[in-house]
């Protein structure tokens, strides 16, 4: 937009200069040379503007590619983390069951020891009762050893899964920090109009919540970069659910805007956004949530 404005002003200046030459007083002999110099300088400025525009487009292209790579890595890490959590959840009941069996076998072994002591009192009954009791005791001890080894193996596997889970979390955090640093670096070098780019963040404070609960008012308008129909992702740690939710700018004025919830859960639950709460907005692409909700309403009718 700045480039086109500068070109338009430059064309007006050139036309004014030509009019002055054709219809004004007699120009001195050096005027043609000045005009030639002015055209050369004007052409140079156009070349510089095109160069700046190309550099900005190149930086945006690099930024978008980086964002796609980060999202692919993040989805891969999230999938692995969910699988590891499922494995950990599967080991938990198994560990509890093994511990219960060990406890029962320990009690059974204690009972057998008591019976063995009782059976040892009569000398004649020792030969008859000691052998089967010893064999049963040995079988219980062997089973107890096997259960103990199984418990140790299960705990070792659980520790290994937990270690892999923590390693993946560290990798994900490192990737996130790297992406944020690269995003900040690239955004600082891009000449852009004053509105949000996709994935850009802005901290806001909720000025008021609509009485109907359909959205919130914020003291930010188009002067701070908001535009109508922009959609954002945010979350509130104090809400009933800590999952992210979406907002859409349906009214944007100079100093304030109205952001509408795109899901009925936030409309019904005031904990997601209430007066004075601080939220961080992240610009996102358009969603199809409204279409899905309209389809559900049509089906229910």
Coordinates of C-alpha atoms in Angstrom, one line a residue:
X1 CA 0.0 0.0 0.0
X2 CA 2.9 2.4 0.8
X3 CA 4.5 1.5 -2.5
X4 CA 1.4 2.3 -4.5
X5 CA 0.9 5.6 -2.6
X6 CA 4.4 6.7 -3.2
X7 CA 4.1 5.8 -6.9
X8 CA 0.9 7.8 -7.2
X9 CA 2.4 10.9 -5.6
X10 CA 5.5 10.6 -7.8
X11 CA 3.3 10.4 -10.9
X12 CA 1.5 13.6 -9.8
X13 CA 4.8 15.4 -9.3
X14 CA 6.0 14.3 -12.8
X15 CA 2.8 15.5 -14.4
X16 CA 2.9 18.8 -12.5
X17 CA 6.5 19.3 -13.7
X18 CA 5.6 18.6 -17.3
X19 CA 2.6 21.0 -17.1
X20 CA 4.8 23.7 -15.7
X21 CA 7.3 23.2 -18.6
X22 CA 4.6 23.2 -21.3
X23 CA 2.3 25.9 -20.1
X24 CA 4.5 27.9 -17.7
X25 CA 7.1 30.6 -18.4
X26 CA 10.1 29.9 -20.7
X27 CA 12.3 27.4 -18.9
X28 CA 16.1 27.9 -18.8
X29 CA 18.4 25.7 -20.9
X30 CA 19.3 23.5 -17.9
X31 CA 15.7 22.5 -17.2
X32 CA 15.8 19.4 -19.5
X33 CA 18.9 18.2 -17.6
X34 CA 17.1 18.7 -14.2
X35 CA 14.1 16.8 -15.5
X36 CA 16.3 14.0 -16.7
X37 CA 18.0 13.8 -13.3
X38 CA 14.7 13.8 -11.5
X39 CA 13.4 10.9 -13.7
X40 CA 16.6 9.0 -12.9
X41 CA 16.2 9.5 -9.2
X42 CA 12.5 8.6 -9.4
X43 CA 13.4 5.3 -11.2
X44 CA 16.0 4.6 -8.6
X45 CA 13.5 5.0 -5.8
X46 CA 11.1 2.6 -7.6
X47 CA 13.8 0.0 -7.8
X48 CA 14.6 0.4 -4.1
X49 CA 10.9 0.0 -3.2
X50 CA 10.6 -3.2 -5.3
X51 CA 13.8 -4.5 -3.6
X52 CA 12.3 -3.8 -0.1
X53 CA 9.1 -5.5 -1.1
X54 CA 10.9 -8.6 -2.4
X55 CA 12.9 -8.9 0.8
X56 CA 9.8 -8.6 2.9
X57 CA 8.0 -11.3 0.8
X58 CA 11.1 -13.6 1.1
X59 CA 11.1 -13.2 4.9
X60 CA 7.4 -14.0 5.1
X61 CA 7.9 -17.1 3.0
X62 CA 10.7 -18.3 5.4
X63 CA 8.4 -17.6 8.4
X64 CA 5.5 -19.6 7.0
X65 CA 7.8 -22.6 6.2
X66 CA 9.2 -22.5 9.7
X67 CA 5.7 -22.4 11.2
X68 CA 4.7 -25.5 9.1
X69 CA 7.8 -27.4 10.2
X70 CA 7.1 -26.5 13.9
X71 CA 3.5 -27.6 13.7
X72 CA 4.6 -31.0 12.1
X73 CA 7.1 -31.5 14.9
X74 CA 4.7 -30.5 17.6
X75 CA 2.0 -32.9 16.3
X76 CA 4.6 -35.7 16.3
X77 CA 5.7 -35.0 19.8
X78 CA 2.1 -34.7 21.1
X79 CA 1.3 -38.1 19.5
X80 CA 4.3 -39.8 21.1
X81 CA 3.6 -38.2 24.5
X82 CA 0.0 -39.5 24.4
X83 CA 1.2 -43.0 23.5
X84 CA 3.6 -42.9 26.4
X85 CA 0.9 -41.7 28.8
X86 CA -1.3 -44.6 27.7
X87 CA 1.6 -47.1 28.3
X88 CA 2.1 -45.6 31.8
X89 CA -1.6 -45.9 32.5
X90 CA -1.5 -49.5 31.4
X91 CA 1.4 -50.3 33.8
X92 CA -0.4 -48.8 36.9
X93 CA -3.1 -51.5 37.3
X94 CA -0.6 -54.2 36.6
X95 CA 1.7 -52.9 39.3
X96 CA -1.1 -52.7 41.8
X97 CA -2.2 -56.3 41.0
X98 CA 1.3 -57.6 41.5
X99 CA 1.6 -55.9 44.8
X100 CA -1.7 -57.3 46.0
X101 CA -0.6 -60.8 44.9
X102 CA 2.7 -60.4 46.8
X103 CA 0.8 -59.4 49.9
X104 CA -1.6 -62.4 49.7
X105 CA 1.3 -64.8 49.1
X106 CA 3.2 -63.3 52.0
X107 CA 0.2 -63.8 54.3
X108 CA -0.2 -67.4 52.9
X109 CA 3.5 -68.0 53.6
X110 CA 3.1 -66.7 57.2
X111 CA 0.1 -69.1 57.7
X112 CA 2.2 -72.0 56.4
X113 CA 5.0 -71.1 58.8
X114 CA 2.5 -71.2 61.7
X115 CA 1.1 -74.6 60.5
X116 CA 4.7 -75.9 60.2
X117 CA 5.5 -75.0 63.7
X118 CA 2.3 -76.6 65.0
X119 CA 3.0 -79.7 62.9
X120 CA 6.6 -80.0 64.3
X121 CA 5.4 -80.5 67.9
X122 CA 4.3 -84.1 67.6
X123 CA 7.4 -86.2 66.7
X124 CA 5.4 -88.9 64.9
X125 CA 3.4 -86.4 62.8
X126 CA 6.6 -84.6 61.6
X127 CA 7.4 -87.2 58.9
X128 CA 3.8 -87.2 57.6
X129 CA 3.2 -83.4 57.5
X130 CA 6.6 -81.8 57.1
X131 CA 7.3 -82.9 53.6
X132 CA 4.0 -81.7 51.9
X133 CA 4.2 -78.5 53.9
X134 CA 7.8 -77.8 52.9
X135 CA 6.9 -78.5 49.3
X136 CA 4.0 -76.1 49.4
X137 CA 6.1 -73.6 51.2
X138 CA 8.8 -73.8 48.5
X139 CA 6.2 -73.5 45.8
X140 CA 4.8 -70.3 47.5
X141 CA 8.4 -69.0 47.9
X142 CA 9.2 -69.6 44.3
X143 CA 6.0 -67.9 43.2
X144 CA 6.8 -65.0 45.5
X145 CA 10.2 -64.6 43.9
X146 CA 8.7 -64.7 40.4
X147 CA 6.1 -62.1 41.4
X148 CA 8.8 -59.9 42.9
X149 CA 10.9 -60.2 39.7
X150 CA 7.8 -59.3 37.6
X151 CA 7.2 -56.3 39.8
X152 CA 10.8 -55.2 39.4
X153 CA 10.6 -55.6 35.7
X154 CA 7.3 -53.7 35.4
X155 CA 8.7 -50.8 37.6
X156 CA 11.8 -50.7 35.4
X157 CA 9.7 -50.5 32.2
X158 CA 7.5 -47.8 33.8
X159 CA 10.6 -45.8 34.7
X160 CA 11.9 -46.1 31.2
X161 CA 8.6 -44.9 29.7
X162 CA 8.6 -42.0 32.1
X163 CA 12.1 -41.1 31.2
X164 CA 11.2 -41.1 27.5
X165 CA 8.2 -39.0 28.2
X166 CA 10.3 -36.4 30.0
X167 CA 12.8 -36.4 27.2
X168 CA 10.1 -35.8 24.6
X169 CA 8.7 -32.9 26.8
X170 CA 12.2 -31.3 26.9
X171 CA 12.5 -31.7 23.1
X172 CA 9.1 -30.2 22.5
X173 CA 9.9 -27.2 24.8
X174 CA 13.2 -26.6 23.0
X175 CA 11.5 -26.7 19.6
X176 CA 8.9 -24.3 20.9
X177 CA 11.5 -21.8 22.2
X178 CA 13.5 -22.1 19.0
X179 CA 10.4 -21.4 16.9
X180 CA 9.4 -18.4 19.1
X181 CA 12.9 -16.9 18.8
X182 CA 13.0 -17.4 15.0
X183 CA 9.4 -15.9 14.8
X184 CA 10.5 -12.9 16.8
X185 CA 13.6 -12.4 14.7
X186 CA 11.8 -12.6 11.4
X187 CA 8.9 -10.5 12.4
X188 CA 11.2 -7.7 13.5
X189 CA 12.8 -7.6 10.0
X190 CA 9.5 -7.5 8.1
X191 CA 7.9 -4.2 7.0
X192 CA 4.2 -4.8 7.5
X193 CA 0.9 -2.9 7.7
X194 CA -0.4 -2.4 11.2
X195 CA -2.5 -5.5 11.6
X196 CA -2.1 -9.0 13.0
X197 CA -0.3 -11.7 11.1
X198 CA -1.2 -15.3 11.6
X199 CA 0.4 -16.8 14.8
X200 CA 1.1 -13.3 16.2
X201 CA 0.3 -12.8 19.9
X202 CA -1.3 -9.9 21.8
X203 CA -2.1 -9.6 25.5
X204 CA -5.5 -8.2 26.3
X205 CA -7.6 -7.4 29.4
X206 CA -11.3 -8.2 29.4
X207 CA -13.1 -4.8 29.9
X208 CA -16.6 -6.3 30.1
X209 CA -18.6 -9.5 29.3
X210 CA -21.7 -9.2 27.2
X211 CA -24.9 -9.7 29.3
X212 CA -25.9 -12.5 26.9
X213 CA -22.6 -14.2 27.5
X214 CA -21.9 -14.4 23.7
X215 CA -18.6 -12.5 23.9
X216 CA -16.4 -9.9 25.6
X217 CA -15.5 -6.3 25.1
X218 CA -11.8 -5.2 25.1
X219 CA -10.2 -1.8 25.0
X220 CA -8.3 -2.5 21.7
X221 CA -9.4 -1.4 18.3
X222 CA -8.2 -1.1 14.7
X223 CA -5.4 1.3 15.9
X224 CA -3.8 -1.7 17.7
X225 CA -4.2 -3.9 14.6
X226 CA -7.6 -5.6 15.1
X227 CA -9.8 -6.1 12.1
X228 CA -13.3 -7.5 11.8
X229 CA -13.7 -11.3 11.0
X230 CA -10.2 -12.0 12.5
X231 CA -10.2 -15.2 14.6
X232 CA -8.0 -15.9 17.6
X233 CA -7.1 -18.8 19.9
X234 CA -6.7 -18.3 23.6
X235 CA -7.0 -20.2 26.9
X236 CA -7.7 -19.3 30.6
X237 CA -5.9 -21.3 33.3
X238 CA -8.7 -20.3 35.7
X239 CA -11.5 -21.7 33.6
X240 CA -13.4 -24.9 34.1
X241 CA -11.5 -26.4 31.3
X242 CA -7.8 -25.5 30.5
X243 CA -8.2 -26.4 26.8
X244 CA -7.8 -23.5 24.3
X245 CA -11.0 -21.9 22.9
X246 CA -11.7 -19.5 19.9
X247 CA -12.8 -15.9 19.6
X248 CA -13.9 -13.9 16.5
X249 CA -13.8 -10.1 16.1
X250 CA -17.3 -9.1 15.0
X251 CA -17.1 -5.4 15.9
X252 CA -14.0 -3.3 15.7
X253 CA -13.9 0.4 16.5
X254 CA -11.0 2.8 17.0
X255 CA -10.4 2.1 20.7
X256 CA -12.5 -1.0 21.5
X257 CA -13.7 -4.3 19.9
X258 CA -16.2 -7.1 20.6
X259 CA -14.9 -10.6 20.5
X260 CA -17.5 -13.3 20.1
X261 CA -17.2 -16.9 21.4
X262 CA -17.3 -19.6 18.7
X263 CA -18.4 -22.4 21.0
X264 CA -21.4 -22.6 23.2
X265 CA -19.4 -23.9 26.1
X266 CA -17.8 -20.5 26.7
X267 CA -21.2 -18.7 26.3
X268 CA -22.6 -20.8 29.2
X269 CA -19.6 -20.7 31.4
X270 CA -18.4 -17.3 32.7
X271 CA -15.1 -18.7 34.0
X272 CA -13.6 -18.7 30.6
X273 CA -13.6 -14.9 30.4
X274 CA -14.9 -12.4 32.9
X275 CA -14.3 -8.7 33.8
X276 CA -10.7 -7.9 34.5
X277 CA -9.2 -11.2 33.4
X278 CA -6.0 -11.2 31.3
X279 CA -5.8 -13.3 28.1
X280 CA -3.3 -13.8 25.3
X281 CA -4.7 -13.8 21.8
X282 CA -3.0 -15.7 19.0
X283 CA -4.2 -14.9 15.4
X284 CA -5.4 -18.1 13.6
X285 CA -7.1 -19.0 10.4
X286 CA -10.8 -19.2 9.9
X287 CA -12.6 -22.1 11.5
X288 CA -15.7 -24.1 10.5
X289 CA -17.1 -24.2 14.1
X290 CA -20.0 -21.9 13.2
X291 CA -20.9 -24.1 10.2
X292 CA -20.9 -27.3 12.4
X293 CA -23.0 -25.6 15.1
X294 CA -25.6 -24.4 12.5
X295 CA -25.8 -27.9 11.0
X296 CA -26.4 -29.4 14.5
X297 CA -29.1 -26.9 15.2
X298 CA -30.8 -27.6 11.8
X299 CA -30.6 -31.4 12.5
X300 CA -32.1 -31.0 16.0
X301 CA -35.0 -28.9 14.6

